CSV table of N, CA and C and ligand atoms in Angstrom, one decimal:
chain,number,residue,atom,x,y,z
A,1,MET,N,110.2,-2.5,15.5
A,1,MET,CA,108.8,-2.7,16.3
A,1,MET,C,107.6,-2.0,15.4
A,2,ASP,N,106.4,-2.8,15.5
A,2,ASP,CA,105.3,-1.7,14.5
A,2,ASP,C,104.8,-0.9,15.3
A,3,ALA,N,104.1,-0.2,14.4
A,3,ALA,CA,103.1,1.2,14.7
A,3,ALA,C,102.7,0.5,16.2
A,4,TYR,N,101.4,-0.6,16.4
A,4,TYR,CA,101.1,-1.1,17.5
A,4,TYR,C,101.7,-1.2,18.6
A,5,GLU,N,102.9,-1.7,18.8
A,5,GLU,CA,103.6,-2.5,19.3
A,5,GLU,C,104.5,-1.0,20.1
A,6,ALA,N,104.5,-0.1,19.3
A,6,ALA,CA,105.2,1.2,19.7
A,6,ALA,C,104.0,2.1,20.9
A,7,ILE,N,102.9,1.6,20.3
A,7,ILE,CA,101.8,3.0,21.2
A,7,ILE,C,101.8,2.0,22.1
A,8,VAL,N,101.4,0.7,22.4
A,8,VAL,CA,101.4,-0.2,23.4
A,8,VAL,C,102.2,0.1,24.4
A,9,SER,N,103.5,-0.2,24.3
A,9,SER,CA,105.1,-0.1,25.0
A,9,SER,C,105.5,1.1,25.3
A,10,LYS,N,105.2,2.4,24.6
A,10,LYS,CA,106.0,3.9,25.2
A,10,LYS,C,105.3,3.6,27.0
A,11,ARG,N,106.1,4.7,27.7
A,11,ARG,CA,106.2,4.7,29.2
A,11,ARG,C,106.3,5.8,29.0
A,12,ASP,N,106.0,6.8,29.3
A,12,ASP,CA,106.5,8.4,30.0
A,12,ASP,C,108.2,7.8,30.9
A,13,THR,N,108.5,8.5,30.4
A,13,THR,CA,110.5,8.5,31.1
A,13,THR,C,111.2,10.0,30.8
A,14,ARG,N,111.8,10.1,32.6
A,14,ARG,CA,111.7,11.2,33.1
A,14,ARG,C,113.9,11.2,32.9
A,15,GLU,N,114.3,9.9,33.1
A,15,GLU,CA,116.0,9.8,32.8
A,15,GLU,C,116.7,9.6,31.4
A,16,TYR,N,117.0,10.3,31.5
A,16,TYR,CA,117.9,10.1,30.0
A,16,TYR,C,119.7,9.8,29.9
A,17,GLU,N,120.4,9.6,28.6
A,17,GLU,CA,121.5,9.9,28.7
A,17,GLU,C,121.7,11.1,28.2
A,18,PRO,N,123.1,11.6,29.3
A,18,PRO,CA,123.1,13.1,28.4
A,18,PRO,C,123.5,13.6,26.8
A,19,GLN,N,123.5,12.2,26.4
A,19,GLN,CA,123.9,12.5,25.0
A,19,GLN,C,123.2,13.5,24.1
A,20,PRO,N,123.0,14.0,22.9
A,20,PRO,CA,122.1,15.7,22.5
A,20,PRO,C,121.2,14.0,21.4
A,21,ILE,N,120.4,14.7,21.1
A,21,ILE,CA,119.5,13.5,20.1
A,21,ILE,C,120.4,14.0,18.7
A,22,SER,N,120.2,13.6,18.0
A,22,SER,CA,120.8,13.3,16.5
A,22,SER,C,120.0,14.5,15.5
A,23,ALA,N,120.9,14.9,14.8
A,23,ALA,CA,120.1,15.8,14.3
A,23,ALA,C,119.0,14.6,13.1
A,24,GLU,N,119.3,13.7,12.9
A,24,GLU,CA,118.7,12.9,12.2
A,24,GLU,C,117.6,12.2,12.8
A,25,HIS,N,117.2,11.9,14.4
A,25,HIS,CA,116.3,11.5,14.9
A,25,HIS,C,115.6,12.3,15.2
A,26,LEU,N,116.2,13.9,15.4
A,26,LEU,CA,115.8,15.7,15.6
A,26,LEU,C,114.9,15.9,14.4
A,27,ARG,N,114.8,15.8,13.5
A,27,ARG,CA,114.3,16.3,11.9
A,27,ARG,C,113.1,14.3,12.1
A,28,ARG,N,113.4,13.9,12.3
A,28,ARG,CA,112.5,12.6,12.4
A,28,ARG,C,110.7,13.0,13.6
A,29,ILE,N,111.4,13.0,14.8
A,29,ILE,CA,111.1,14.0,15.8
A,29,ILE,C,109.6,15.1,15.1
A,30,ALA,N,110.0,16.2,14.7
A,30,ALA,CA,109.9,17.1,13.9
A,30,ALA,C,108.3,16.7,12.9
A,31,GLN,N,109.2,16.2,12.1
A,31,GLN,CA,108.5,15.5,10.8
A,31,GLN,C,106.5,14.6,11.2
A,32,ALA,N,107.2,14.4,12.5
A,32,ALA,CA,106.3,12.9,13.0
A,32,ALA,C,104.7,14.4,13.4
A,33,GLY,N,105.9,14.9,13.7
A,33,GLY,CA,104.9,16.3,14.1
A,33,GLY,C,103.8,16.9,13.5
A,34,ARG,N,104.6,17.4,12.7
A,34,ARG,CA,104.3,17.9,11.5
A,34,ARG,C,103.4,17.2,10.7
A,35,MET,N,103.4,16.1,10.5
A,35,MET,CA,102.7,15.5,9.6
A,35,MET,C,101.4,14.8,10.0
A,36,ALA,N,100.4,15.2,11.5
A,36,ALA,CA,99.5,15.4,12.2
A,36,ALA,C,98.6,16.5,11.3
A,37,GLY,N,97.8,15.6,11.4
A,37,GLY,CA,96.5,15.9,10.9
A,37,GLY,C,95.7,17.7,11.7
A,38,SER,N,94.7,18.0,11.4
A,38,SER,CA,94.6,19.2,12.3
A,38,SER,C,93.4,19.5,11.8
A,39,SER,N,92.3,20.0,13.1
A,39,SER,CA,90.9,20.6,12.3
A,39,SER,C,91.0,21.6,11.3
A,40,LYS,N,89.9,21.7,10.5
A,40,LYS,CA,89.2,21.9,9.3
A,40,LYS,C,91.5,22.4,8.7
A,41,ASP,N,92.1,21.5,8.7
A,41,ASP,CA,92.9,21.1,8.2
A,41,ASP,C,94.0,22.9,8.4
A,42,GLU,N,93.8,23.4,9.6
A,42,GLU,CA,94.1,25.1,9.9
A,42,GLU,C,95.9,24.6,9.9
A,43,GLN,N,96.1,23.6,10.1
A,43,GLN,CA,97.9,23.3,10.7
A,43,GLN,C,98.1,24.6,11.9
A,44,PRO,N,97.7,24.5,13.0
A,44,PRO,CA,97.9,25.4,14.0
A,44,PRO,C,99.1,25.4,15.2
A,45,ILE,N,99.9,24.5,14.7
A,45,ILE,CA,100.4,24.4,15.7
A,45,ILE,C,102.1,24.4,15.2
A,46,ARG,N,102.9,24.9,16.1
A,46,ARG,CA,104.4,25.0,15.8
A,46,ARG,C,105.6,24.3,17.1
A,47,LEU,N,106.7,24.3,16.6
A,47,LEU,CA,108.0,23.8,17.8
A,47,LEU,C,108.3,24.8,18.3
A,48,LEU,N,108.8,24.8,19.3
A,48,LEU,CA,110.3,25.5,19.6
A,48,LEU,C,111.1,24.1,20.1
A,49,LEU,N,112.5,24.1,19.6
A,49,LEU,CA,113.1,23.0,20.3
A,49,LEU,C,114.3,23.8,21.0
A,50,LEU,N,114.1,23.4,22.4
A,50,LEU,CA,115.3,23.7,23.1
A,50,LEU,C,116.5,23.2,23.5
A,51,THR,N,117.4,23.3,23.1
A,51,THR,CA,118.7,22.2,24.1
A,51,THR,C,119.8,23.3,24.6
A,52,GLU,N,119.8,24.2,25.0
A,52,GLU,CA,120.8,24.8,25.6
A,52,GLU,C,119.9,25.1,27.3
A,53,PRO,N,121.1,25.0,27.9
A,53,PRO,CA,121.1,24.5,29.7
A,53,PRO,C,119.9,25.1,30.1
A,54,ASP,N,120.3,27.2,29.5
A,54,ASP,CA,119.9,28.1,30.2
A,54,ASP,C,119.0,28.6,30.2
A,55,ASP,N,118.0,27.6,28.7
A,55,ASP,CA,116.8,27.8,28.2
A,55,ASP,C,115.5,26.9,29.1
A,56,LYS,N,116.7,26.3,28.9
A,56,LYS,CA,116.0,24.7,29.5
A,56,LYS,C,115.7,25.3,31.2
A,57,ALA,N,116.4,25.7,31.8
A,57,ALA,CA,116.3,25.7,32.7
A,57,ALA,C,115.3,27.2,33.2
A,58,ALA,N,115.3,28.1,32.2
A,58,ALA,CA,113.9,29.1,32.0
A,58,ALA,C,112.9,28.6,32.0
A,59,ILE,N,112.3,27.7,30.8
A,59,ILE,CA,111.4,27.4,31.1
A,59,ILE,C,110.8,26.5,32.3
A,60,ALA,N,111.4,25.3,32.6
A,60,ALA,CA,111.1,24.6,33.7
A,60,ALA,C,110.3,25.7,35.3
A,61,GLN,N,111.3,26.3,35.4
A,61,GLN,CA,109.8,27.5,36.2
A,61,GLN,C,108.3,27.7,35.7
A,62,CYS,N,108.5,27.5,35.1
A,62,CYS,CA,106.7,27.5,34.2
A,62,CYS,C,106.4,26.6,34.1
A,63,GLY,N,106.6,26.1,34.7
A,63,GLY,CA,106.1,24.3,34.9
A,63,GLY,C,105.9,23.8,36.6
A,64,ASP,N,105.1,23.6,36.9
A,64,ASP,CA,104.7,23.0,38.2
A,64,ASP,C,105.4,21.3,38.7
A,65,PHE,N,105.4,20.9,38.1
A,65,PHE,CA,106.2,19.3,38.2
A,65,PHE,C,107.4,19.2,37.2
A,66,ALA,N,108.0,20.1,36.4
A,66,ALA,CA,109.2,19.9,36.1
A,66,ALA,C,110.5,19.9,36.2
A,67,GLU,N,110.5,18.9,37.2
A,67,GLU,CA,111.9,19.5,38.1
A,67,GLU,C,113.1,18.2,36.9
A,68,HIS,N,112.7,17.0,36.0
A,68,HIS,CA,113.6,16.7,35.2
A,68,HIS,C,114.0,17.4,33.6
A,69,LEU,N,112.9,18.3,33.7
A,69,LEU,CA,113.4,19.5,32.5
A,69,LEU,C,114.8,19.6,32.2
A,70,PRO,N,115.6,20.7,33.3
A,70,PRO,CA,116.6,21.0,32.7
A,70,PRO,C,117.6,19.7,32.5
A,71,GLY,N,117.2,18.7,32.6
A,71,GLY,CA,118.3,17.7,32.8
A,71,GLY,C,118.4,16.7,31.4
A,72,SER,N,117.1,17.6,30.6
A,72,SER,CA,116.5,16.5,29.3
A,72,SER,C,117.5,16.9,28.1
A,73,PRO,N,118.1,16.2,27.9
A,73,PRO,CA,118.7,16.4,25.9
A,73,PRO,C,118.0,17.6,25.3
A,74,LEU,N,116.7,17.4,24.8
A,74,LEU,CA,116.1,17.7,24.2
A,74,LEU,C,114.5,18.5,24.8
A,75,VAL,N,114.0,19.7,24.9
A,75,VAL,CA,112.8,20.0,25.2
A,75,VAL,C,112.1,20.4,24.0
A,76,VAL,N,111.0,19.8,23.9
A,76,VAL,CA,110.6,20.1,22.8
A,76,VAL,C,108.7,21.5,22.7
A,77,ILE,N,108.8,22.4,22.8
A,77,ILE,CA,107.8,23.4,23.4
A,77,ILE,C,106.9,23.1,22.3
A,78,VAL,N,105.6,22.6,22.4
A,78,VAL,CA,104.1,22.7,21.3
A,78,VAL,C,103.5,23.8,21.3
A,79,VAL,N,103.4,24.5,20.9
A,79,VAL,CA,102.6,25.6,20.4
A,79,VAL,C,101.4,25.6,20.1
A,80,ARG,N,100.9,26.1,19.8
A,80,ARG,CA,99.2,26.6,19.7
A,80,ARG,C,98.8,27.8,18.9
A,81,LEU,N,98.7,28.0,17.9
A,81,LEU,CA,98.2,29.6,17.4
A,81,LEU,C,96.9,29.7,17.5
A,82,GLY,N,96.2,30.9,17.9
A,82,GLY,CA,95.5,31.3,17.9
A,82,GLY,C,94.6,30.3,18.9
A,83,ASP,N,93.0,30.3,18.3
A,83,ASP,CA,92.1,29.2,19.8
A,83,ASP,C,92.3,28.4,18.9
A,84,SER,N,93.1,27.4,18.2
A,84,SER,CA,92.6,26.6,18.0
A,84,SER,C,92.8,25.1,19.2
A,85,ARG,N,92.4,23.7,18.6
A,85,ARG,CA,92.0,22.3,19.5
A,85,ARG,C,93.2,22.4,20.1
A,86,PRO,N,92.5,21.7,21.5
A,86,PRO,CA,94.0,21.7,22.1
A,86,PRO,C,94.3,20.3,21.8
A,87,PHE,N,93.2,19.8,21.0
A,87,PHE,CA,93.1,18.2,20.4
A,87,PHE,C,94.1,18.0,19.8
A,88,ASP,N,94.2,19.4,18.3
A,88,ASP,CA,95.6,19.2,17.6
A,88,ASP,C,97.0,19.4,18.1
A,89,ALA,N,97.3,19.9,19.5
A,89,ALA,CA,98.3,19.9,19.7
A,89,ALA,C,98.6,18.1,19.9
A,90,GLY,N,97.4,17.4,20.6
A,90,GLY,CA,97.8,16.4,21.6
A,90,GLY,C,98.2,15.3,19.9
A,91,ARG,N,97.8,15.3,19.2
A,91,ARG,CA,97.2,14.7,17.4
A,91,ARG,C,99.1,14.7,17.6
A,92,ALA,N,99.7,16.2,17.6
A,92,ALA,CA,101.3,16.4,16.9
A,92,ALA,C,102.0,16.3,18.3
A,93,ALA,N,101.6,15.9,19.6
A,93,ALA,CA,102.5,15.5,20.3
A,93,ALA,C,102.7,14.1,20.7
A,94,GLN,N,101.4,13.2,20.5
A,94,GLN,CA,101.7,12.1,20.3
A,94,GLN,C,102.4,11.3,19.1
A,95,ASN,N,101.7,11.8,18.6
A,95,ASN,CA,102.6,11.5,17.4
A,95,ASN,C,104.2,11.7,17.4
A,96,MET,N,105.1,12.6,17.7
A,96,MET,CA,106.4,12.6,17.8
A,96,MET,C,106.7,11.9,18.9
A,97,MET,N,106.1,11.1,20.3
A,97,MET,CA,106.7,10.8,21.1
A,97,MET,C,106.5,9.2,20.7
A,98,VAL,N,105.5,8.7,20.3
A,98,VAL,CA,105.7,7.5,19.7
A,98,VAL,C,106.4,7.2,18.2
A,99,ALA,N,106.8,8.5,17.6
A,99,ALA,CA,107.7,8.1,16.5
A,99,ALA,C,109.2,7.8,17.3
A,100,ALA,N,109.4,9.0,18.6
A,100,ALA,CA,110.1,8.4,18.6
A,100,ALA,C,110.9,7.6,19.5
A,101,HIS,N,109.9,7.0,20.2
A,101,HIS,CA,109.9,5.6,21.0
A,101,HIS,C,110.3,4.2,19.6
A,102,ALA,N,109.5,4.8,19.1
A,102,ALA,CA,109.7,3.1,17.5
A,102,ALA,C,111.8,3.7,17.3
A,103,ASP,N,111.6,5.2,17.5
A,103,ASP,CA,113.4,5.1,17.2
A,103,ASP,C,114.2,5.3,18.7
A,104,GLY,N,114.0,4.8,19.6
A,104,GLY,CA,114.8,4.3,20.8
A,104,GLY,C,114.8,5.7,21.6
A,105,ILE,N,114.2,6.1,21.4
A,105,ILE,CA,114.3,7.7,22.2
A,105,ILE,C,113.5,8.0,22.9
A,106,ALA,N,113.4,8.0,24.1
A,106,ALA,CA,112.6,7.8,25.6
A,106,ALA,C,111.4,9.4,25.3
A,107,SER,N,110.7,9.8,26.4
A,107,SER,CA,110.2,11.0,26.4
A,107,SER,C,108.9,11.5,27.5
A,108,CYS,N,108.6,12.4,27.7
A,108,CYS,CA,107.7,12.6,28.7
A,108,CYS,C,107.2,13.9,28.2
A,109,PRO,N,105.4,13.8,28.4
A,109,PRO,CA,105.2,15.6,28.5
A,109,PRO,C,104.8,16.0,29.4
A,110,VAL,N,105.4,17.4,29.9
A,110,VAL,CA,105.4,18.4,30.9
A,110,VAL,C,104.4,19.7,30.8
A,111,GLY,N,103.2,19.3,32.0
A,111,GLY,CA,102.7,20.6,32.1
A,111,GLY,C,103.3,21.9,31.7
A,112,ILE,N,102.8,23.1,31.5
A,112,ILE,CA,103.8,24.3,31.6
A,112,ILE,C,102.5,25.4,31.6
A,113,GLN,N,102.2,25.3,33.2
A,113,GLN,CA,100.6,26.0,33.8
A,113,GLN,C,100.9,27.4,34.2
A,114,HIS,N,101.9,28.2,33.4
A,114,HIS,CA,102.3,29.0,34.0
A,114,HIS,C,102.4,29.9,33.1
A,115,ASP,N,101.2,30.7,32.0
A,115,ASP,CA,101.5,31.3,30.7
A,115,ASP,C,101.9,32.3,30.9
A,116,ASP,N,101.8,32.8,31.5
A,116,ASP,CA,103.2,34.5,31.7
A,116,ASP,C,104.5,34.2,31.7
A,117,CYS,N,104.6,33.4,32.5
A,117,CYS,CA,106.1,32.8,31.9
A,117,CYS,C,106.4,32.3,31.3
A,118,ALA,N,105.3,31.7,30.7
A,118,ALA,CA,106.4,30.8,29.3
A,118,ALA,C,106.5,32.0,28.1
A,119,ARG,N,105.6,32.7,28.0
A,119,ARG,CA,105.4,34.1,27.2
A,119,ARG,C,106.7,34.7,27.4
A,120,GLU,N,106.7,35.1,28.6
A,120,GLU,CA,108.2,36.2,28.8
A,120,GLU,C,109.6,35.2,28.3
A,121,VAL,N,109.7,33.8,28.9
A,121,VAL,CA,110.5,33.1,28.5
A,121,VAL,C,111.0,32.8,27.1
A,122,LEU,N,110.2,32.1,26.6
A,122,LEU,CA,110.0,32.3,24.9
A,122,LEU,C,109.7,33.1,23.9
A,123,GLY,N,109.6,34.8,24.3
A,123,GLY,CA,109.2,35.5,23.5
A,123,GLY,C,108.1,35.1,23.0
A,124,LEU,N,107.3,34.7,23.4
A,124,LEU,CA,105.6,34.2,22.3
A,124,LEU,C,105.2,35.9,21.9
A,125,PRO,N,104.8,35.4,20.7
A,125,PRO,CA,103.7,36.6,20.7
A,125,PRO,C,102.4,36.5,21.0
A,126,SER,N,101.3,37.6,21.4
A,126,SER,CA,99.8,37.3,22.0
A,126,SER,C,99.3,35.9,20.9
A,127,GLU,N,99.4,35.8,20.1
A,127,GLU,CA,98.5,34.5,18.9
A,127,GLU,C,98.8,33.1,19.8
A,128,ALA,N,100.0,32.9,20.5
A,128,ALA,CA,100.9,31.6,20.7
A,128,ALA,C,100.4,31.7,21.8
A,129,THR,N,100.6,29.8,22.1
A,129,THR,CA,99.9,29.7,23.9
A,129,THR,C,100.7,28.0,23.6
A,130,VAL,N,101.5,28.3,25.0
A,130,VAL,CA,102.2,26.9,25.3
A,130,VAL,C,101.1,25.9,25.5
A,131,ALA,N,100.8,24.6,24.7
A,131,ALA,CA,100.1,23.5,24.4
A,131,ALA,C,100.5,22.6,25.5
A,132,MET,N,101.7,22.2,25.6
A,132,MET,CA,103.0,21.6,26.7
A,132,MET,C,104.5,21.2,26.3
A,133,ALA,N,105.4,21.2,26.9
A,133,ALA,CA,106.8,21.0,26.4
A,133,ALA,C,106.6,19.1,26.9
A,134,ILE,N,107.9,19.2,26.0
A,134,ILE,CA,108.0,17.9,25.6
A,134,ILE,C,109.5,17.4,25.7
A,135,THR,N,110.1,16.4,27.3
A,135,THR,CA,111.2,16.1,27.3
A,135,THR,C,111.4,14.7,26.5
A,136,PHE,N,112.8,15.1,25.9
A,136,PHE,CA,113.2,13.5,25.0
A,136,PHE,C,114.2,13.4,25.2
A,137,GLY,N,114.9,12.4,25.3
A,137,GLY,CA,116.0,11.6,25.4
A,137,GLY,C,116.2,10.3,25.3
A,138,TYR,N,117.8,9.8,24.5
A,138,TYR,CA,118.2,8.5,24.7
A,138,TYR,C,118.6,8.3,25.9
A,139,PRO,N,117.3,6.9,26.3
A,139,PRO,CA,116.6,6.1,27.9
A,139,PRO,C,118.0,5.2,28.1
A,140,THR,N,118.5,5.7,29.7
A,140,THR,CA,119.5,5.0,30.3
A,140,THR,C,119.4,3.5,30.2
A,141,GLY,N,120.4,2.7,30.0
A,141,GLY,CA,120.2,1.7,30.1
A,141,GLY,C,119.3,1.4,28.9
A,142,GLY,N,119.5,2.0,28.4
A,142,GLY,CA,119.0,1.5,26.5
A,142,GLY,C,117.9,1.4,26.0
A,143,ARG,N,116.8,1.0,26.9
A,143,ARG,CA,115.5,0.7,27.0
A,143,ARG,C,114.3,2.1,28.0
A,144,ALA,N,113.2,2.5,27.1
A,144,ALA,CA,112.5,3.6,28.1
A,144,ALA,C,111.6,3.0,29.4
A,145,GLN,N,111.7,3.4,30.2
A,145,GLN,CA,110.7,3.1,31.4
A,145,GLN,C,110.1,3.6,31.9
A,146,GLY,N,108.7,3.4,32.0
A,146,GLY,CA,107.8,4.4,32.8
A,146,GLY,C,107.9,3.7,34.9
A,147,ARG,N,107.0,4.7,34.8
A,147,ARG,CA,106.8,4.5,36.8
A,147,ARG,C,106.3,3.7,37.0
A,148,GLY,N,105.7,2.6,36.0
A,148,GLY,CA,105.1,0.8,36.1
A,148,GLY,C,103.8,1.3,36.2
A,149,SER,N,102.7,2.4,36.0
A,149,SER,CA,102.0,2.2,36.7
A,149,SER,C,100.9,1.4,35.5
A,150,ARG,N,99.6,1.0,36.1
A,150,ARG,CA,98.5,0.5,35.0
A,150,ARG,C,97.5,1.4,34.5
A,151,ARG,N,97.2,0.9,33.4
A,151,ARG,CA,96.2,1.5,32.8
A,151,ARG,C,95.2,0.9,33.3
A,152,ILE,N,93.6,1.7,32.9
A,152,ILE,CA,92.4,1.0,33.5
A,152,ILE,C,92.5,-0.3,32.7
A,153,ASP,N,91.3,-1.0,32.8
A,153,ASP,CA,91.3,-2.2,32.1
A,153,ASP,C,90.2,-1.8,31.0
A,154,LEU,N,89.8,-2.4,29.9
A,154,LEU,CA,88.9,-2.6,29.1
A,154,LEU,C,88.0,-2.6,29.8
A,155,GLU,N,87.3,-3.2,30.6
A,155,GLU,CA,86.1,-2.6,31.2
A,155,GLU,C,85.9,-1.3,31.7
A,156,SER,N,86.4,-0.8,32.2
A,156,SER,CA,86.6,0.6,32.5
A,156,SER,C,86.2,1.9,31.8
A,157,PHE,N,86.9,1.4,30.0
A,157,PHE,CA,88.0,1.6,29.0
A,157,PHE,C,86.4,2.3,28.2
A,158,VAL,N,86.0,1.2,27.8
A,158,VAL,CA,84.7,1.1,26.4
A,158,VAL,C,83.4,0.8,27.5
A,159,ARG,N,82.5,1.5,26.8
A,159,ARG,CA,81.3,1.2,27.0
A,159,ARG,C,80.3,1.2,25.2
A,160,LEU,N,79.7,0.5,25.7
A,160,LEU,CA,79.1,-0.1,23.5
A,160,LEU,C,77.8,1.2,23.4
A,161,GLY,N,77.6,1.9,22.5
A,161,GLY,CA,76.5,2.7,22.5
A,161,GLY,C,75.8,3.4,23.2
A,162,ARG,N,76.2,3.2,24.6
A,162,ARG,CA,75.4,4.0,25.2
A,162,ARG,C,76.0,4.9,26.8
A,163,TRP,N,76.1,5.3,27.1
A,163,TRP,CA,76.6,5.9,28.6
A,163,TRP,C,76.9,5.0,29.7
A,164,ASP,N,75.0,4.1,29.7
A,164,ASP,CA,74.4,3.0,30.4
A,164,ASP,C,74.2,1.8,29.5
A,165,GLY,N,75.3,1.9,28.2
A,165,GLY,CA,75.5,0.6,27.8
A,165,GLY,C,76.1,-0.3,28.2
A,166,PRO,N,76.4,-1.1,28.1
A,166,PRO,CA,77.4,-2.5,28.4
A,166,PRO,C,78.7,-1.9,28.2
A,167,ALA,N,79.3,-2.8,29.2
A,167,ALA,CA,80.9,-2.1,29.2
A,167,ALA,C,82.0,-3.2,28.9
A,168,GLY,N,83.0,-2.7,28.3
A,168,GLY,CA,83.8,-4.2,27.7
A,168,GLY,C,83.9,-4.2,26.8
A,169,LEU,N,84.8,-5.0,25.6
A,169,LEU,CA,84.3,-5.9,24.3
A,169,LEU,C,84.1,-7.0,24.5
B,1,LIG,C1,98.7,16.2,29.6
B,1,LIG,C2,99.9,14.9,30.2
B,1,LIG,C3,100.3,16.1,31.4
B,1,LIG,C4,101.1,16.0,32.4
B,1,LIG,N1,102.2,16.7,32.8
B,1,LIG,C5,103.8,16.1,33.9
B,1,LIG,C6,104.4,17.2,34.1
B,1,LIG,O1,104.2,18.0,34.4
B,1,LIG,N2,105.8,16.4,34.9
B,1,LIG,C7,105.5,14.9,34.5
B,1,LIG,O2,106.5,14.8,34.7
B,1,LIG,N3,105.1,14.3,34.1
B,1,LIG,C8,103.6,14.9,33.3
B,1,LIG,N4,102.3,14.1,32.6
B,1,LIG,C9,103.1,11.9,32.7
B,1,LIG,C10,102.6,11.5,33.1
B,1,LIG,O3,102.5,11.9,34.3
B,1,LIG,C11,102.4,9.9,32.8
B,1,LIG,O4,101.7,10.0,31.6
B,1,LIG,C12,101.8,9.1,33.4
B,1,LIG,O5,102.3,8.8,34.2
B,1,LIG,C13,101.7,7.6,32.6
B,1,LIG,O6,102.9,7.0,32.8
B,1,LIG,P1,103.2,5.8,32.6
B,1,LIG,O7,103.9,6.1,30.7
B,1,LIG,O8,105.0,5.8,33.2
B,1,LIG,O9,102.1,4.6,32.6
B,1,LIG,C14,102.0,14.0,31.8
B,1,LIG,C15,101.5,13.4,30.9
B,1,LIG,C16,99.8,14.1,30.0
B,1,LIG,C17,99.4,13.8,29.1
């Protein structure tokens, strides 16, 4: 699978085989996140890796749409330091999910809406904030499946030059 195919075929997937992510795959996921560029090269992103059932169940309580999180073999907590830009976390997160997909691993971002809850559960220092949780696992049936939602078409997605410019490509 080349980079373009990995990007356009990745679908967020919430059901996984129970087996743990291999050490080699785990390392590649973390490495893909680490290599994302950041604003002013400040490198403000850190990862917390959760594999223990109690840890996953606890952080699931801090999100409003995290039902599938406890049953996921790996949960990566993407942590932002200081007042870093959300874009930095997004780059690292998407790198990890696309690289994992190319390695045959499914994933889904999960919002952690309750900061105080996450801070307590994870023992975060004051300068650290959870940007996102991401679940990972080997997909059931051997391939990643999303919910089948369609993206908006390019006519709606792209405008040329100005907001009131021509639409599409
Ligand atoms: C910022 C963000 C937050 C999300 N939060 C959740 C979440 O809390 N729980 C969940 O199950 N999916 C979550 N998702 C996944 C979206 O529902 C998913 O990207 C969207 O439905 C498209 O899915 P598809 O890849 O199957 O087309 C989130 C996605 C993004 C980008």
